[in-house]
mmCIF file with all atom_site columns, C-alpha atoms and ligand atoms in Angstrom:
data_model
loop_
_atom_site.group_PDB
_atom_site.id
_atom_site.type_symbol
_atom_site.label_atom_id
_atom_site.label_alt_id
_atom_site.label_comp_id
_atom_site.label_asym_id
_atom_site.label_entity_id
_atom_site.label_seq_id
_atom_site.pdbx_PDB_ins_code
_atom_site.Cartn_x
_atom_site.Cartn_y
_atom_site.Cartn_z
_atom_site.occupancy
_atom_site.B_iso_or_equiv
_atom_site.pdbx_formal_charge
_atom_site.auth_seq_id
_atom_site.auth_comp_id
_atom_site.auth_asym_id
_atom_site.auth_atom_id
_atom_site.pdbx_PDB_model_num
ATOM   1   C  CA  . UNK A 1 1   ? 8.321   -29.147 17.021 1.00 83.00 ? 1   UNK A CA  1
ATOM   2   C  CA  . UNK A 1 2   ? 5.745   -26.499 16.415 1.00 92.00 ? 2   UNK A CA  1
ATOM   3   C  CA  . UNK A 1 3   ? 2.228   -27.076 17.584 1.00 95.00 ? 3   UNK A CA  1
ATOM   4   C  CA  . UNK A 1 4   ? -1.098  -25.634 16.592 1.00 98.00 ? 4   UNK A CA  1
ATOM   5   C  CA  . UNK A 1 5   ? -2.474  -23.481 19.385 1.00 98.00 ? 5   UNK A CA  1
ATOM   6   C  CA  . UNK A 1 6   ? -6.072  -22.682 20.155 1.00 98.00 ? 6   UNK A CA  1
ATOM   7   C  CA  . UNK A 1 7   ? -7.197  -19.331 18.739 1.00 98.00 ? 7   UNK A CA  1
ATOM   8   C  CA  . UNK A 1 8   ? -9.107  -17.037 21.109 1.00 98.00 ? 8   UNK A CA  1
ATOM   9   C  CA  . UNK A 1 9   ? -12.412 -15.707 19.814 1.00 98.00 ? 9   UNK A CA  1
ATOM   10  C  CA  . UNK A 1 10  ? -14.007 -12.277 20.152 1.00 98.00 ? 10  UNK A CA  1
ATOM   11  C  CA  . UNK A 1 11  ? -15.395 -11.920 23.650 1.00 98.00 ? 11  UNK A CA  1
ATOM   12  C  CA  . UNK A 1 12  ? -12.240 -13.235 25.288 1.00 98.00 ? 12  UNK A CA  1
ATOM   13  C  CA  . UNK A 1 13  ? -10.841 -10.321 27.336 1.00 98.00 ? 13  UNK A CA  1
ATOM   14  C  CA  . UNK A 1 14  ? -7.214  -11.087 26.355 1.00 98.00 ? 14  UNK A CA  1
ATOM   15  C  CA  . UNK A 1 15  ? -8.053  -9.875  22.825 1.00 98.00 ? 15  UNK A CA  1
ATOM   16  C  CA  . UNK A 1 16  ? -8.954  -6.475  24.289 1.00 98.00 ? 16  UNK A CA  1
ATOM   17  C  CA  . UNK A 1 17  ? -5.733  -5.944  26.257 1.00 98.00 ? 17  UNK A CA  1
ATOM   18  C  CA  . UNK A 1 18  ? -2.752  -3.877  25.211 1.00 98.00 ? 18  UNK A CA  1
ATOM   19  C  CA  . UNK A 1 19  ? 0.094   -6.394  24.796 1.00 98.00 ? 19  UNK A CA  1
ATOM   20  C  CA  . UNK A 1 20  ? 3.333   -6.137  26.747 1.00 98.00 ? 20  UNK A CA  1
ATOM   21  C  CA  . UNK A 1 21  ? 6.774   -5.414  25.329 1.00 97.00 ? 21  UNK A CA  1
ATOM   22  C  CA  . UNK A 1 22  ? 9.049   -8.418  24.840 1.00 97.00 ? 22  UNK A CA  1
ATOM   23  C  CA  . UNK A 1 23  ? 11.934  -7.956  27.241 1.00 93.00 ? 23  UNK A CA  1
ATOM   24  C  CA  . UNK A 1 24  ? 14.159  -10.862 26.230 1.00 94.00 ? 24  UNK A CA  1
ATOM   25  C  CA  . UNK A 1 25  ? 14.013  -11.600 22.515 1.00 93.00 ? 25  UNK A CA  1
ATOM   26  C  CA  . UNK A 1 26  ? 16.452  -14.526 23.008 1.00 93.00 ? 26  UNK A CA  1
ATOM   27  C  CA  . UNK A 1 27  ? 14.056  -16.339 25.343 1.00 95.00 ? 27  UNK A CA  1
ATOM   28  C  CA  . UNK A 1 28  ? 13.513  -19.782 23.743 1.00 95.00 ? 28  UNK A CA  1
ATOM   29  C  CA  . UNK A 1 29  ? 9.812   -19.441 24.547 1.00 96.00 ? 29  UNK A CA  1
ATOM   30  C  CA  . UNK A 1 30  ? 9.628   -16.555 22.052 1.00 97.00 ? 30  UNK A CA  1
ATOM   31  C  CA  . UNK A 1 31  ? 11.068  -18.728 19.293 1.00 96.00 ? 31  UNK A CA  1
ATOM   32  C  CA  . UNK A 1 32  ? 8.645   -21.490 20.211 1.00 97.00 ? 32  UNK A CA  1
ATOM   33  C  CA  . UNK A 1 33  ? 5.760   -19.004 20.138 1.00 98.00 ? 33  UNK A CA  1
ATOM   34  C  CA  . UNK A 1 34  ? 6.814   -17.822 16.647 1.00 98.00 ? 34  UNK A CA  1
ATOM   35  C  CA  . UNK A 1 35  ? 6.942   -21.404 15.328 1.00 98.00 ? 35  UNK A CA  1
ATOM   36  C  CA  . UNK A 1 36  ? 3.522   -22.118 16.817 1.00 98.00 ? 36  UNK A CA  1
ATOM   37  C  CA  . UNK A 1 37  ? 2.037   -18.895 15.375 1.00 98.00 ? 37  UNK A CA  1
ATOM   38  C  CA  . UNK A 1 38  ? 3.288   -19.815 11.890 1.00 97.00 ? 38  UNK A CA  1
ATOM   39  C  CA  . UNK A 1 39  ? 1.849   -23.346 12.197 1.00 97.00 ? 39  UNK A CA  1
ATOM   40  C  CA  . UNK A 1 40  ? -1.445  -22.082 13.650 1.00 98.00 ? 40  UNK A CA  1
ATOM   41  C  CA  . UNK A 1 41  ? -1.959  -19.439 10.914 1.00 96.00 ? 41  UNK A CA  1
ATOM   42  C  CA  . UNK A 1 42  ? -1.079  -22.014 8.255  1.00 95.00 ? 42  UNK A CA  1
ATOM   43  C  CA  . UNK A 1 43  ? -3.560  -24.580 9.595  1.00 96.00 ? 43  UNK A CA  1
ATOM   44  C  CA  . UNK A 1 44  ? -6.348  -21.980 9.785  1.00 95.00 ? 44  UNK A CA  1
ATOM   45  C  CA  . UNK A 1 45  ? -5.670  -20.455 6.322  1.00 92.00 ? 45  UNK A CA  1
ATOM   46  C  CA  . UNK A 1 46  ? -4.720  -17.175 7.970  1.00 93.00 ? 46  UNK A CA  1
ATOM   47  C  CA  . UNK A 1 47  ? -2.504  -14.548 6.304  1.00 95.00 ? 47  UNK A CA  1
ATOM   48  C  CA  . UNK A 1 48  ? -1.388  -13.192 9.654  1.00 97.00 ? 48  UNK A CA  1
ATOM   49  C  CA  . UNK A 1 49  ? -1.725  -13.899 13.351 1.00 98.00 ? 49  UNK A CA  1
ATOM   50  C  CA  . UNK A 1 50  ? -0.857  -11.932 16.458 1.00 98.00 ? 50  UNK A CA  1
ATOM   51  C  CA  . UNK A 1 51  ? 0.436   -13.420 19.717 1.00 98.00 ? 51  UNK A CA  1
ATOM   52  C  CA  . UNK A 1 52  ? -2.602  -12.300 21.787 1.00 98.00 ? 52  UNK A CA  1
ATOM   53  C  CA  . UNK A 1 53  ? -4.804  -14.446 19.523 1.00 98.00 ? 53  UNK A CA  1
ATOM   54  C  CA  . UNK A 1 54  ? -3.163  -17.504 21.099 1.00 98.00 ? 54  UNK A CA  1
ATOM   55  C  CA  . UNK A 1 55  ? -3.359  -15.996 24.602 1.00 98.00 ? 55  UNK A CA  1
ATOM   56  C  CA  . UNK A 1 56  ? 0.223   -14.651 24.696 1.00 98.00 ? 56  UNK A CA  1
ATOM   57  C  CA  . UNK A 1 57  ? -0.199  -10.966 25.364 1.00 98.00 ? 57  UNK A CA  1
ATOM   58  C  CA  . UNK A 1 58  ? 3.145   -9.799  23.922 1.00 98.00 ? 58  UNK A CA  1
ATOM   59  C  CA  . UNK A 1 59  ? 4.078   -7.433  21.080 1.00 98.00 ? 59  UNK A CA  1
ATOM   60  C  CA  . UNK A 1 60  ? 4.723   -9.921  18.315 1.00 98.00 ? 60  UNK A CA  1
ATOM   61  C  CA  . UNK A 1 61  ? 2.896   -11.048 15.194 1.00 98.00 ? 61  UNK A CA  1
ATOM   62  C  CA  . UNK A 1 62  ? 3.473   -13.084 12.073 1.00 98.00 ? 62  UNK A CA  1
ATOM   63  C  CA  . UNK A 1 63  ? 2.665   -11.833 8.574  1.00 98.00 ? 63  UNK A CA  1
ATOM   64  C  CA  . UNK A 1 64  ? 2.255   -14.780 6.235  1.00 95.00 ? 64  UNK A CA  1
ATOM   65  C  CA  . UNK A 1 65  ? 0.481   -13.707 3.082  1.00 93.00 ? 65  UNK A CA  1
ATOM   66  C  CA  . UNK A 1 66  ? -0.250  -16.439 0.547  1.00 91.00 ? 66  UNK A CA  1
ATOM   67  C  CA  . UNK A 1 67  ? -3.272  -17.437 -1.511 1.00 89.00 ? 67  UNK A CA  1
ATOM   68  C  CA  . UNK A 1 68  ? -5.751  -19.594 0.419  1.00 84.00 ? 68  UNK A CA  1
ATOM   69  C  CA  . UNK A 1 69  ? -9.452  -20.441 0.288  1.00 81.00 ? 69  UNK A CA  1
ATOM   70  C  CA  . UNK A 1 70  ? -10.008 -17.484 2.631  1.00 81.00 ? 70  UNK A CA  1
ATOM   71  C  CA  . UNK A 1 71  ? -7.844  -15.055 0.577  1.00 83.00 ? 71  UNK A CA  1
ATOM   72  C  CA  . UNK A 1 72  ? -7.522  -16.390 -2.995 1.00 81.00 ? 72  UNK A CA  1
ATOM   73  C  CA  . UNK A 1 73  ? -5.729  -13.273 -4.338 1.00 82.00 ? 73  UNK A CA  1
ATOM   74  C  CA  . UNK A 1 74  ? -3.198  -12.782 -1.538 1.00 88.00 ? 74  UNK A CA  1
ATOM   75  C  CA  . UNK A 1 75  ? 0.447   -12.352 -2.620 1.00 90.00 ? 75  UNK A CA  1
ATOM   76  C  CA  . UNK A 1 76  ? 2.908   -15.057 -1.577 1.00 93.00 ? 76  UNK A CA  1
ATOM   77  C  CA  . UNK A 1 77  ? 5.681   -14.314 0.929  1.00 92.00 ? 77  UNK A CA  1
ATOM   78  C  CA  . UNK A 1 78  ? 7.759   -16.140 3.518  1.00 94.00 ? 78  UNK A CA  1
ATOM   79  C  CA  . UNK A 1 79  ? 6.035   -16.092 6.929  1.00 96.00 ? 79  UNK A CA  1
ATOM   80  C  CA  . UNK A 1 80  ? 7.730   -13.218 8.758  1.00 97.00 ? 80  UNK A CA  1
ATOM   81  C  CA  . UNK A 1 81  ? 7.766   -12.727 12.519 1.00 98.00 ? 81  UNK A CA  1
ATOM   82  C  CA  . UNK A 1 82  ? 7.711   -9.068  13.543 1.00 98.00 ? 82  UNK A CA  1
ATOM   83  C  CA  . UNK A 1 83  ? 8.701   -8.256  17.128 1.00 98.00 ? 83  UNK A CA  1
ATOM   84  C  CA  . UNK A 1 84  ? 7.927   -4.848  18.655 1.00 98.00 ? 84  UNK A CA  1
ATOM   85  C  CA  . UNK A 1 85  ? 6.378   -3.654  15.370 1.00 98.00 ? 85  UNK A CA  1
ATOM   86  C  CA  . UNK A 1 86  ? 5.970   0.092   14.931 1.00 98.00 ? 86  UNK A CA  1
ATOM   87  C  CA  . UNK A 1 87  ? 4.124   2.077   12.298 1.00 98.00 ? 87  UNK A CA  1
ATOM   88  C  CA  . UNK A 1 88  ? 6.332   5.150   11.830 1.00 98.00 ? 88  UNK A CA  1
ATOM   89  C  CA  . UNK A 1 89  ? 4.782   6.835   8.755  1.00 98.00 ? 89  UNK A CA  1
ATOM   90  C  CA  . UNK A 1 90  ? 1.605   6.620   6.689  1.00 96.00 ? 90  UNK A CA  1
ATOM   91  C  CA  . UNK A 1 91  ? 0.963   7.474   3.057  1.00 91.00 ? 91  UNK A CA  1
ATOM   92  C  CA  . UNK A 1 92  ? -2.306  9.167   4.009  1.00 92.00 ? 92  UNK A CA  1
ATOM   93  C  CA  . UNK A 1 93  ? -3.905  7.538   0.979  1.00 97.00 ? 93  UNK A CA  1
ATOM   94  C  CA  . UNK A 1 94  ? -6.711  5.374   2.343  1.00 97.00 ? 94  UNK A CA  1
ATOM   95  C  CA  . UNK A 1 95  ? -8.053  2.279   0.613  1.00 97.00 ? 95  UNK A CA  1
ATOM   96  C  CA  . UNK A 1 96  ? -10.990 0.169   1.683  1.00 96.00 ? 96  UNK A CA  1
ATOM   97  C  CA  . UNK A 1 97  ? -10.810 -3.608  1.659  1.00 94.00 ? 97  UNK A CA  1
ATOM   98  C  CA  . UNK A 1 98  ? -12.618 -6.594  3.126  1.00 94.00 ? 98  UNK A CA  1
ATOM   99  C  CA  . UNK A 1 99  ? -10.959 -8.055  6.203  1.00 96.00 ? 99  UNK A CA  1
ATOM   100 C  CA  . UNK A 1 100 ? -11.564 -11.155 8.219  1.00 96.00 ? 100 UNK A CA  1
ATOM   101 C  CA  . UNK A 1 101 ? -9.980  -12.412 11.397 1.00 98.00 ? 101 UNK A CA  1
ATOM   102 C  CA  . UNK A 1 102 ? -9.333  -15.854 12.856 1.00 97.00 ? 102 UNK A CA  1
ATOM   103 C  CA  . UNK A 1 103 ? -10.679 -14.469 16.150 1.00 98.00 ? 103 UNK A CA  1
ATOM   104 C  CA  . UNK A 1 104 ? -13.919 -13.224 14.522 1.00 98.00 ? 104 UNK A CA  1
ATOM   105 C  CA  . UNK A 1 105 ? -14.976 -16.355 12.638 1.00 96.00 ? 105 UNK A CA  1
ATOM   106 C  CA  . UNK A 1 106 ? -17.487 -16.231 9.814  1.00 96.00 ? 106 UNK A CA  1
ATOM   107 C  CA  . UNK A 1 107 ? -17.462 -12.437 9.415  1.00 97.00 ? 107 UNK A CA  1
ATOM   108 C  CA  . UNK A 1 108 ? -15.951 -9.902  7.027  1.00 96.00 ? 108 UNK A CA  1
ATOM   109 C  CA  . UNK A 1 109 ? -15.825 -6.152  7.321  1.00 97.00 ? 109 UNK A CA  1
ATOM   110 C  CA  . UNK A 1 110 ? -14.966 -3.329  4.942  1.00 96.00 ? 110 UNK A CA  1
ATOM   111 C  CA  . UNK A 1 111 ? -12.097 -1.428  6.561  1.00 98.00 ? 111 UNK A CA  1
ATOM   112 C  CA  . UNK A 1 112 ? -10.183 1.691   5.498  1.00 97.00 ? 112 UNK A CA  1
ATOM   113 C  CA  . UNK A 1 113 ? -6.397  1.348   5.810  1.00 98.00 ? 113 UNK A CA  1
ATOM   114 C  CA  . UNK A 1 114 ? -3.392  3.288   4.580  1.00 98.00 ? 114 UNK A CA  1
ATOM   115 C  CA  . UNK A 1 115 ? -2.310  1.948   1.197  1.00 97.00 ? 115 UNK A CA  1
ATOM   116 C  CA  . UNK A 1 116 ? 1.350   2.403   2.037  1.00 98.00 ? 116 UNK A CA  1
ATOM   117 C  CA  . UNK A 1 117 ? 3.153   2.542   5.394  1.00 98.00 ? 117 UNK A CA  1
ATOM   118 C  CA  . UNK A 1 118 ? 6.681   2.801   6.755  1.00 98.00 ? 118 UNK A CA  1
ATOM   119 C  CA  . UNK A 1 119 ? 7.296   0.269   9.525  1.00 98.00 ? 119 UNK A CA  1
ATOM   120 C  CA  . UNK A 1 120 ? 10.015  -0.977  11.832 1.00 98.00 ? 120 UNK A CA  1
ATOM   121 C  CA  . UNK A 1 121 ? 10.314  -4.231  13.715 1.00 98.00 ? 121 UNK A CA  1
ATOM   122 C  CA  . UNK A 1 122 ? 12.844  -6.711  15.076 1.00 98.00 ? 122 UNK A CA  1
ATOM   123 C  CA  . UNK A 1 123 ? 13.270  -10.065 13.367 1.00 97.00 ? 123 UNK A CA  1
ATOM   124 C  CA  . UNK A 1 124 ? 13.287  -13.293 15.381 1.00 95.00 ? 124 UNK A CA  1
ATOM   125 C  CA  . UNK A 1 125 ? 17.102  -13.042 15.265 1.00 95.00 ? 125 UNK A CA  1
ATOM   126 C  CA  . UNK A 1 126 ? 17.016  -9.559  16.783 1.00 95.00 ? 126 UNK A CA  1
ATOM   127 C  CA  . UNK A 1 127 ? 17.840  -7.646  13.601 1.00 97.00 ? 127 UNK A CA  1
ATOM   128 C  CA  . UNK A 1 128 ? 16.275  -4.198  13.238 1.00 98.00 ? 128 UNK A CA  1
ATOM   129 C  CA  . UNK A 1 129 ? 14.296  -3.780  10.017 1.00 98.00 ? 129 UNK A CA  1
ATOM   130 C  CA  . UNK A 1 130 ? 12.810  -0.614  8.539  1.00 98.00 ? 130 UNK A CA  1
ATOM   131 C  CA  . UNK A 1 131 ? 10.757  -1.024  5.384  1.00 97.00 ? 131 UNK A CA  1
ATOM   132 C  CA  . UNK A 1 132 ? 7.861   0.255   3.323  1.00 97.00 ? 132 UNK A CA  1
ATOM   133 C  CA  . UNK A 1 133 ? 4.857   -2.019  2.981  1.00 97.00 ? 133 UNK A CA  1
ATOM   134 C  CA  . UNK A 1 134 ? 2.096   -1.485  0.431  1.00 96.00 ? 134 UNK A CA  1
ATOM   135 C  CA  . UNK A 1 135 ? -1.230  -3.002  -0.535 1.00 95.00 ? 135 UNK A CA  1
ATOM   136 C  CA  . UNK A 1 136 ? -2.406  -6.240  1.024  1.00 95.00 ? 136 UNK A CA  1
ATOM   137 C  CA  . UNK A 1 137 ? 0.710   -6.775  3.163  1.00 96.00 ? 137 UNK A CA  1
ATOM   138 C  CA  . UNK A 1 138 ? 0.387   -3.208  4.530  1.00 97.00 ? 138 UNK A CA  1
ATOM   139 C  CA  . UNK A 1 139 ? -3.232  -4.066  5.366  1.00 97.00 ? 139 UNK A CA  1
ATOM   140 C  CA  . UNK A 1 140 ? -2.176  -7.235  7.232  1.00 97.00 ? 140 UNK A CA  1
ATOM   141 C  CA  . UNK A 1 141 ? 0.434   -5.256  9.221  1.00 98.00 ? 141 UNK A CA  1
ATOM   142 C  CA  . UNK A 1 142 ? -2.144  -2.640  10.277 1.00 98.00 ? 142 UNK A CA  1
ATOM   143 C  CA  . UNK A 1 143 ? -4.681  -5.355  11.221 1.00 98.00 ? 143 UNK A CA  1
ATOM   144 C  CA  . UNK A 1 144 ? -2.121  -7.296  13.286 1.00 98.00 ? 144 UNK A CA  1
ATOM   145 C  CA  . UNK A 1 145 ? -0.775  -4.137  14.960 1.00 98.00 ? 145 UNK A CA  1
ATOM   146 C  CA  . UNK A 1 146 ? -4.351  -3.400  16.049 1.00 98.00 ? 146 UNK A CA  1
ATOM   147 C  CA  . UNK A 1 147 ? -4.410  -6.803  17.802 1.00 98.00 ? 147 UNK A CA  1
ATOM   148 C  CA  . UNK A 1 148 ? -1.453  -5.710  19.964 1.00 98.00 ? 148 UNK A CA  1
ATOM   149 C  CA  . UNK A 1 149 ? -3.523  -2.715  21.056 1.00 98.00 ? 149 UNK A CA  1
ATOM   150 C  CA  . UNK A 1 150 ? -6.729  -4.628  21.797 1.00 98.00 ? 150 UNK A CA  1
ATOM   151 C  CA  . UNK A 1 151 ? -8.500  -3.513  18.604 1.00 98.00 ? 151 UNK A CA  1
ATOM   152 C  CA  . UNK A 1 152 ? -10.464 -5.886  16.325 1.00 98.00 ? 152 UNK A CA  1
ATOM   153 C  CA  . UNK A 1 153 ? -11.487 -5.150  12.728 1.00 98.00 ? 153 UNK A CA  1
ATOM   154 C  CA  . UNK A 1 154 ? -15.226 -4.700  13.498 1.00 98.00 ? 154 UNK A CA  1
ATOM   155 C  CA  . UNK A 1 155 ? -14.120 -1.646  15.550 1.00 98.00 ? 155 UNK A CA  1
ATOM   156 C  CA  . UNK A 1 156 ? -12.770 -0.177  12.289 1.00 98.00 ? 156 UNK A CA  1
ATOM   157 C  CA  . UNK A 1 157 ? -15.772 -0.517  9.965  1.00 97.00 ? 157 UNK A CA  1
ATOM   158 C  CA  . UNK A 1 158 ? -17.300 2.874   9.230  1.00 93.00 ? 158 UNK A CA  1
ATOM   159 C  CA  . UNK A 1 159 ? -20.862 1.519   9.175  1.00 94.00 ? 159 UNK A CA  1
ATOM   160 C  CA  . UNK A 1 160 ? -22.458 -1.579  10.668 1.00 94.00 ? 160 UNK A CA  1
ATOM   161 C  CA  . UNK A 1 161 ? -23.774 -2.311  7.153  1.00 95.00 ? 161 UNK A CA  1
ATOM   162 C  CA  . UNK A 1 162 ? -20.127 -2.943  6.184  1.00 95.00 ? 162 UNK A CA  1
ATOM   163 C  CA  . UNK A 1 163 ? -20.102 -5.997  8.454  1.00 97.00 ? 163 UNK A CA  1
ATOM   164 C  CA  . UNK A 1 164 ? -21.264 -9.140  6.640  1.00 97.00 ? 164 UNK A CA  1
ATOM   165 C  CA  . UNK A 1 165 ? -21.015 -12.899 6.860  1.00 97.00 ? 165 UNK A CA  1
ATOM   166 C  CA  . UNK A 1 166 ? -18.185 -14.735 5.146  1.00 92.00 ? 166 UNK A CA  1
ATOM   167 C  CA  . UNK A 1 167 ? -20.737 -16.572 2.964  1.00 92.00 ? 167 UNK A CA  1
ATOM   168 C  CA  . UNK A 1 168 ? -22.119 -13.260 1.679  1.00 94.00 ? 168 UNK A CA  1
ATOM   169 C  CA  . UNK A 1 169 ? -18.594 -11.945 1.199  1.00 91.00 ? 169 UNK A CA  1
ATOM   170 C  CA  . UNK A 1 170 ? -17.694 -14.941 -0.981 1.00 86.00 ? 170 UNK A CA  1
ATOM   171 C  CA  . UNK A 1 171 ? -20.697 -14.131 -3.211 1.00 88.00 ? 171 UNK A CA  1
ATOM   172 C  CA  . UNK A 1 172 ? -19.410 -10.563 -3.685 1.00 84.00 ? 172 UNK A CA  1
ATOM   173 C  CA  . UNK A 1 173 ? -15.796 -11.589 -4.154 1.00 77.00 ? 173 UNK A CA  1
ATOM   174 C  CA  . UNK A 1 174 ? -16.360 -14.242 -6.799 1.00 70.00 ? 174 UNK A CA  1
ATOM   175 C  CA  . UNK A 1 175 ? -19.245 -12.762 -8.781 1.00 62.00 ? 175 UNK A CA  1
HETATM 176 ZN ZN1 . LIG B 2 .   ? -7.153  -10.646 13.297 1.00 67.55 ? 201 LIG B ZN1 1
#
């Protein structure tokens, strides 16, 4: 059974570490971690969550875009675990968008990301995947990959005036 894990918040040093490679993908603890990440993101209305956010400093995240009160216009997809994710090519076309993070509660920041990226990762069954991601899902991938390298979205805003509260963001988003 999956369980909801506690999400670390900004200030916790684990969020600032570079995560370690996963040596044994078949370790049952990895499968358990994936199930827990999916359940934890779901319970918190997250569209993605990285292992370090639940204090497991390994190179794994879940992308789970779907509409929620936090992201009403998110596209719907099956929650997908991505192990050893790599960003291998970028479109070079940058788009700005508001991001939030379960580890930075109550805040949103305007962050530039590549609109389209080429990525690779291993599935939870150990299959190698190479695919192009665009738009919101590409944004989630780049945000989650940052987590594996100890980077949080406020590090990516170009100006401190692009960092606002979630309440103010909701006014902008739904006006
Ligand atoms: Zn995050």
